[in-house]
Short mmCIF file of C-alpha atoms in Angstrom, two decimals:
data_model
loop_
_atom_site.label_atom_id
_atom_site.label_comp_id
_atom_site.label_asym_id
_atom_site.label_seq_id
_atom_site.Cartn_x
_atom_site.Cartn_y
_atom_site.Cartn_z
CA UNK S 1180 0.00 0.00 0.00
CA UNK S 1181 0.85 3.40 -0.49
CA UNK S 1182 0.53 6.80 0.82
CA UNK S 1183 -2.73 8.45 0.40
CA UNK S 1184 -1.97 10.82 -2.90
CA UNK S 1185 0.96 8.58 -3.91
CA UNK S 1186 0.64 7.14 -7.13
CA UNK S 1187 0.83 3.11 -7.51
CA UNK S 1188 3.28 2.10 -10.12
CA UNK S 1189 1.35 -0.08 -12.26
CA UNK S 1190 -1.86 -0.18 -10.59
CA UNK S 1191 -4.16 -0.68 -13.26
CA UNK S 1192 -2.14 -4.31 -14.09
CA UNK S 1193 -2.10 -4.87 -10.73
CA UNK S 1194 -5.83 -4.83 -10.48
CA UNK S 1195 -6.12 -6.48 -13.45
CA UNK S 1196 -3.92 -9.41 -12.48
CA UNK S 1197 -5.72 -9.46 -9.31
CA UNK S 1198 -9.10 -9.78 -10.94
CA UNK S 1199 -8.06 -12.34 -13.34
CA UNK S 1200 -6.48 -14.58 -10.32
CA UNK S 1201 -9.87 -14.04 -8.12
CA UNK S 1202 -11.73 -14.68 -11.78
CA UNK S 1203 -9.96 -18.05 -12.19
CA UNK S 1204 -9.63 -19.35 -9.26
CA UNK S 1205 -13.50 -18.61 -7.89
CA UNK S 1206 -15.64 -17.13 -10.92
CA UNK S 1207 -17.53 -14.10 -11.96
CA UNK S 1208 -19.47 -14.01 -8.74
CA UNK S 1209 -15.79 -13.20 -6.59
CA UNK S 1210 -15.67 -10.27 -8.59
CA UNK S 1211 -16.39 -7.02 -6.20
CA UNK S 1212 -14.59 -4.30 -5.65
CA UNK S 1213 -13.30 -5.47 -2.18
CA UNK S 1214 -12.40 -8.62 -3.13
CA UNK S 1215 -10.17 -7.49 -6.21
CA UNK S 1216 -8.60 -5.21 -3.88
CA UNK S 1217 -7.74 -7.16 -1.38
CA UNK S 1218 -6.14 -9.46 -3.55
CA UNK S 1219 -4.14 -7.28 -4.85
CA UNK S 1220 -3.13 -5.73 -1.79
CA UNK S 1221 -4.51 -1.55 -2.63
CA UNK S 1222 -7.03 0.54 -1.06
CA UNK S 1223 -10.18 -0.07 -1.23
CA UNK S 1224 -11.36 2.91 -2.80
CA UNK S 1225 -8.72 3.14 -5.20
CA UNK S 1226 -10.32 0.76 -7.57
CA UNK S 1227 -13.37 3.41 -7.53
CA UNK S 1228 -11.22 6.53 -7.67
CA UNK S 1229 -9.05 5.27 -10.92
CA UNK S 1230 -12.50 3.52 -13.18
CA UNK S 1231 -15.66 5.16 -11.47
CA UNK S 1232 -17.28 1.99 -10.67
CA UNK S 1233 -17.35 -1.98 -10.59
CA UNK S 1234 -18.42 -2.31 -14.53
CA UNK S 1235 -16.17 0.50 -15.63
CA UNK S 1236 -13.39 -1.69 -13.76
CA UNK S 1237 -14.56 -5.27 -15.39
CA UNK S 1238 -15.22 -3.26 -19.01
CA UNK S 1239 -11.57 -2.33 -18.71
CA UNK S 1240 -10.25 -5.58 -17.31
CA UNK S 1241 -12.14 -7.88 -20.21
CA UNK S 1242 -11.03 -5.51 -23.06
CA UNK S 1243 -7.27 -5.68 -21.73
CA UNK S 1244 -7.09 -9.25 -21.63
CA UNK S 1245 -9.09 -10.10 -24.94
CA UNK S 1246 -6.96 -7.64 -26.66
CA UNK S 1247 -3.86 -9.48 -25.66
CA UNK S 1248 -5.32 -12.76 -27.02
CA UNK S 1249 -6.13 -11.16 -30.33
CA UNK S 1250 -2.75 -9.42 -30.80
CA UNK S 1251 -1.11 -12.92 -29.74
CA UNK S 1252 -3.05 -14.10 -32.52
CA UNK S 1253 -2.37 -11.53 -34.80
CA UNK S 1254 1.37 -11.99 -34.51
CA UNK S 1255 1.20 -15.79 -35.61
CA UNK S 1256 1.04 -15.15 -39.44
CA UNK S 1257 4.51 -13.58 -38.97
CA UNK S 1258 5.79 -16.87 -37.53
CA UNK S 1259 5.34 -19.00 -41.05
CA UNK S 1260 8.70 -20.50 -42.01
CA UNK S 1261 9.84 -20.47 -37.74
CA UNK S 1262 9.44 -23.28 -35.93
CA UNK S 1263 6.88 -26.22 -35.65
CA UNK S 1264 3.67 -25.58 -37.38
CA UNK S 1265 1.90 -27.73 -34.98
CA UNK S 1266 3.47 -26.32 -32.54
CA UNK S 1267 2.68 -22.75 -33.19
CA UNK S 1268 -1.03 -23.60 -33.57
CA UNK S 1269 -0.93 -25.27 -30.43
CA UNK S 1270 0.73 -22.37 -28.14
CA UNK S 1271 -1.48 -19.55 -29.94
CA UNK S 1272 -4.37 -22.01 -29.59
CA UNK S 1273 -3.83 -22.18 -26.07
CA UNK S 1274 -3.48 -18.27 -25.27
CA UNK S 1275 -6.39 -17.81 -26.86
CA UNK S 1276 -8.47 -20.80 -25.06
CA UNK S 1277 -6.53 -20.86 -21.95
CA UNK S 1278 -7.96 -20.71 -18.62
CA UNK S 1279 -7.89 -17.12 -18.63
CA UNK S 1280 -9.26 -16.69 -21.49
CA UNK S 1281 -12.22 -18.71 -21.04
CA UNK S 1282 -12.39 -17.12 -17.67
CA UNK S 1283 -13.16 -13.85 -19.55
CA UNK S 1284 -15.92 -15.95 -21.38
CA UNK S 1285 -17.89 -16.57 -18.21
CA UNK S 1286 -17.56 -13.13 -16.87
CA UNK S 1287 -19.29 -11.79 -20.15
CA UNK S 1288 -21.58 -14.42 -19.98
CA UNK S 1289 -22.55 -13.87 -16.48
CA UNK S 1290 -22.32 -10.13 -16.88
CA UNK S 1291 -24.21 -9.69 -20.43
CA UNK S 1292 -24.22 -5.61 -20.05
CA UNK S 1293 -20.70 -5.39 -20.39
CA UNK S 1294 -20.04 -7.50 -23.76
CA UNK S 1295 -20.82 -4.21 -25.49
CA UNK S 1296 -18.90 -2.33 -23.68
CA UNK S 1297 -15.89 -4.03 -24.03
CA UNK S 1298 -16.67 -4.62 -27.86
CA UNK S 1299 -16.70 -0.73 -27.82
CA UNK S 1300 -13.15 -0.79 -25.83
CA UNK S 1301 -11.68 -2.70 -28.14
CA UNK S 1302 -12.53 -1.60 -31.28
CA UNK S 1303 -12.93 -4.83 -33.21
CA UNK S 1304 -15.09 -7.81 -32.96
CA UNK S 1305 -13.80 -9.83 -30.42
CA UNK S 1306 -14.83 -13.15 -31.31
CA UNK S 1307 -14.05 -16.33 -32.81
CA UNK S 1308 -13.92 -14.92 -36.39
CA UNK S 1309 -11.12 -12.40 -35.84
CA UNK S 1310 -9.25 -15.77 -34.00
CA UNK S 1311 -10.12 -17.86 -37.80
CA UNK S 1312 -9.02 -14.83 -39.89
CA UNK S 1313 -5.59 -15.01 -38.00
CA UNK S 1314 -5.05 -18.76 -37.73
CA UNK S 1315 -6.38 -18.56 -41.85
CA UNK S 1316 -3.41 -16.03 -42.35
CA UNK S 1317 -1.00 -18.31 -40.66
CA UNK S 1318 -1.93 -21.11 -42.90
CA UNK S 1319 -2.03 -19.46 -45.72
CA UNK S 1320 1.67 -18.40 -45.01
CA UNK S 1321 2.48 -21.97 -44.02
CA UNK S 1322 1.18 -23.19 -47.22
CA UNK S 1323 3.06 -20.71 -49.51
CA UNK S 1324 6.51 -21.73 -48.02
CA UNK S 1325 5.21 -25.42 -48.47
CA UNK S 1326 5.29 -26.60 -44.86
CA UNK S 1327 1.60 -27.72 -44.82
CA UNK S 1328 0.19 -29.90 -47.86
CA UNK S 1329 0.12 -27.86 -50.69
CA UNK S 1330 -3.81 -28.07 -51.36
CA UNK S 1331 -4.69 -26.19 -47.91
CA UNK S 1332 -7.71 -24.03 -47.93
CA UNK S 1333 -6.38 -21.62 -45.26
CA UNK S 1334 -10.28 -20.45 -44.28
CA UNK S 1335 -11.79 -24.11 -44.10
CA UNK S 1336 -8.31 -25.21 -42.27
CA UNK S 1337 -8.71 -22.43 -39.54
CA UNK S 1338 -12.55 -22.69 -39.16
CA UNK S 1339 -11.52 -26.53 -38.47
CA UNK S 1340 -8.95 -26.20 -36.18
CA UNK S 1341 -10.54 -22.98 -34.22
CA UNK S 1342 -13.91 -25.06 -34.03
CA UNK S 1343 -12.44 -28.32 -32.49
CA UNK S 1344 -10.52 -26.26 -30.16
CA UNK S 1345 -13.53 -24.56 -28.99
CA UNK S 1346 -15.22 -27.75 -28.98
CA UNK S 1347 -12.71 -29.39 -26.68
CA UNK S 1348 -12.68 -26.65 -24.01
CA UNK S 1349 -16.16 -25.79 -24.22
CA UNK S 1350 -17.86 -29.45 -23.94
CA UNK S 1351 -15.24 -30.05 -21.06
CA UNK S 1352 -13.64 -32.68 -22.99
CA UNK S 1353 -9.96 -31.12 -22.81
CA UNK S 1354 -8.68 -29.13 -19.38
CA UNK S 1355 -5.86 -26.52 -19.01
CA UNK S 1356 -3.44 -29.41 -18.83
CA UNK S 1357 -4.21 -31.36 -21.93
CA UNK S 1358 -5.33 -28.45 -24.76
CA UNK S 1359 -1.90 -27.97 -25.48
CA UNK S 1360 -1.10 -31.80 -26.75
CA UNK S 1361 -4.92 -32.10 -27.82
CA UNK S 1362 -4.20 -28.65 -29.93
CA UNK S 1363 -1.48 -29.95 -31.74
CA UNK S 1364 -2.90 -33.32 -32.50
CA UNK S 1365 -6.03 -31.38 -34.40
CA UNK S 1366 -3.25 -29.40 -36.16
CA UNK S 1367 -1.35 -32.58 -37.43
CA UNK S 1368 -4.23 -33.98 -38.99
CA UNK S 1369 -5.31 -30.98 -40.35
CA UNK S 1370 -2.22 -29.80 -41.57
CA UNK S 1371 -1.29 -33.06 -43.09
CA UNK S 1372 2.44 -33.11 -41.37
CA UNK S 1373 3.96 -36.36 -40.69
CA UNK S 1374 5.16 -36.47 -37.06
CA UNK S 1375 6.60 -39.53 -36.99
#
């Protein structure tokens, strides 16, 4: 804690960190203004005096973390030629349907008046069509340097591949643990690489 009229050094990541630990580990509902506090150790006004109020706070929070996501995914076109492809699917596949991530899901789910908001934030349609037109991008790239069978249709390959992911962590069928090696066996088949 600091003195009163001191500024915090990174307080609004520290709040955000703090809600996305509380948001992970117990759910929308453990989201108050107290409780994010606490956890991360502040005031508790100082949540209040820096956003206004709870869904200013959350609005901010939501649009922070989905933005990282889709600028994670964003960057993976640029990684065609590095690497594993499989590989690379799997690790953006899992920042973008990570815990956290899908932690942010149930917050907007439970808390329906700030998806707008937060679309607002950001700027762009944050859904599963801006995460296709990325992973489409990437193998596009993949298939122009010949690393993926040559007859890939980039948009059909991505809608596949984002689909079963969201399949696998939305029907509880694959945990934080296993999406990873799950991930990357969708993107073997699909990509047609031999990993024998």
């Amino acid at each position: 804690m600091s003195p009163r009229g001191v500024p915090v050094v990174g307080l609004h990541e520290r709040l955000f960190t703090a809600a996305e630990q509380l948001l992970v580990r117990e759910g929308p509902g453990a989201l108050d203004s107290r409780s994010i506090t606490s956890e991360a150790g502040c005031a508790k006004g100082v949540l209040h005096n820096h956003f206004g109020n709870l869904d200013a706070f959350l609005t901010a929070f939501a649009a922070d973390r989905l933005r990282r996501v889709l600028d994670s995914a964003a960057r993976l076109p640029e990684r065609a030629g590095e690497g594993d492809v499989t590989e690379n699917l799997a690790t953006t596949a899992v920042e973008a349907f990570g815990s956290s991530s899908m932690a942010i899901v149930g917050l907007l789910t439970a808390r329906p008046q700030l998806q707008p908001l937060v679309q607002d934030a950001l700027g762009v349609c944050a859904n599963l069509q801006g995460l296709e037109a990325a992973f489409a991008a990437y193998f596009a790239a993949e298939a122009e340097l010949g690393r993926i069978t040559p007859h890939a249709e980039p948009e059909v390959l991505a809608l596949m591949f984002v689909g079963t992911v969201h399949h696998l962590v939305a029907s509880g069928r694959s945990g934080v643990g296993d999406l990873g090696e799950r991930a990357k066996k969708v993107a073997t088949v699909l990509v047609g690489v031999d990993q024998a």
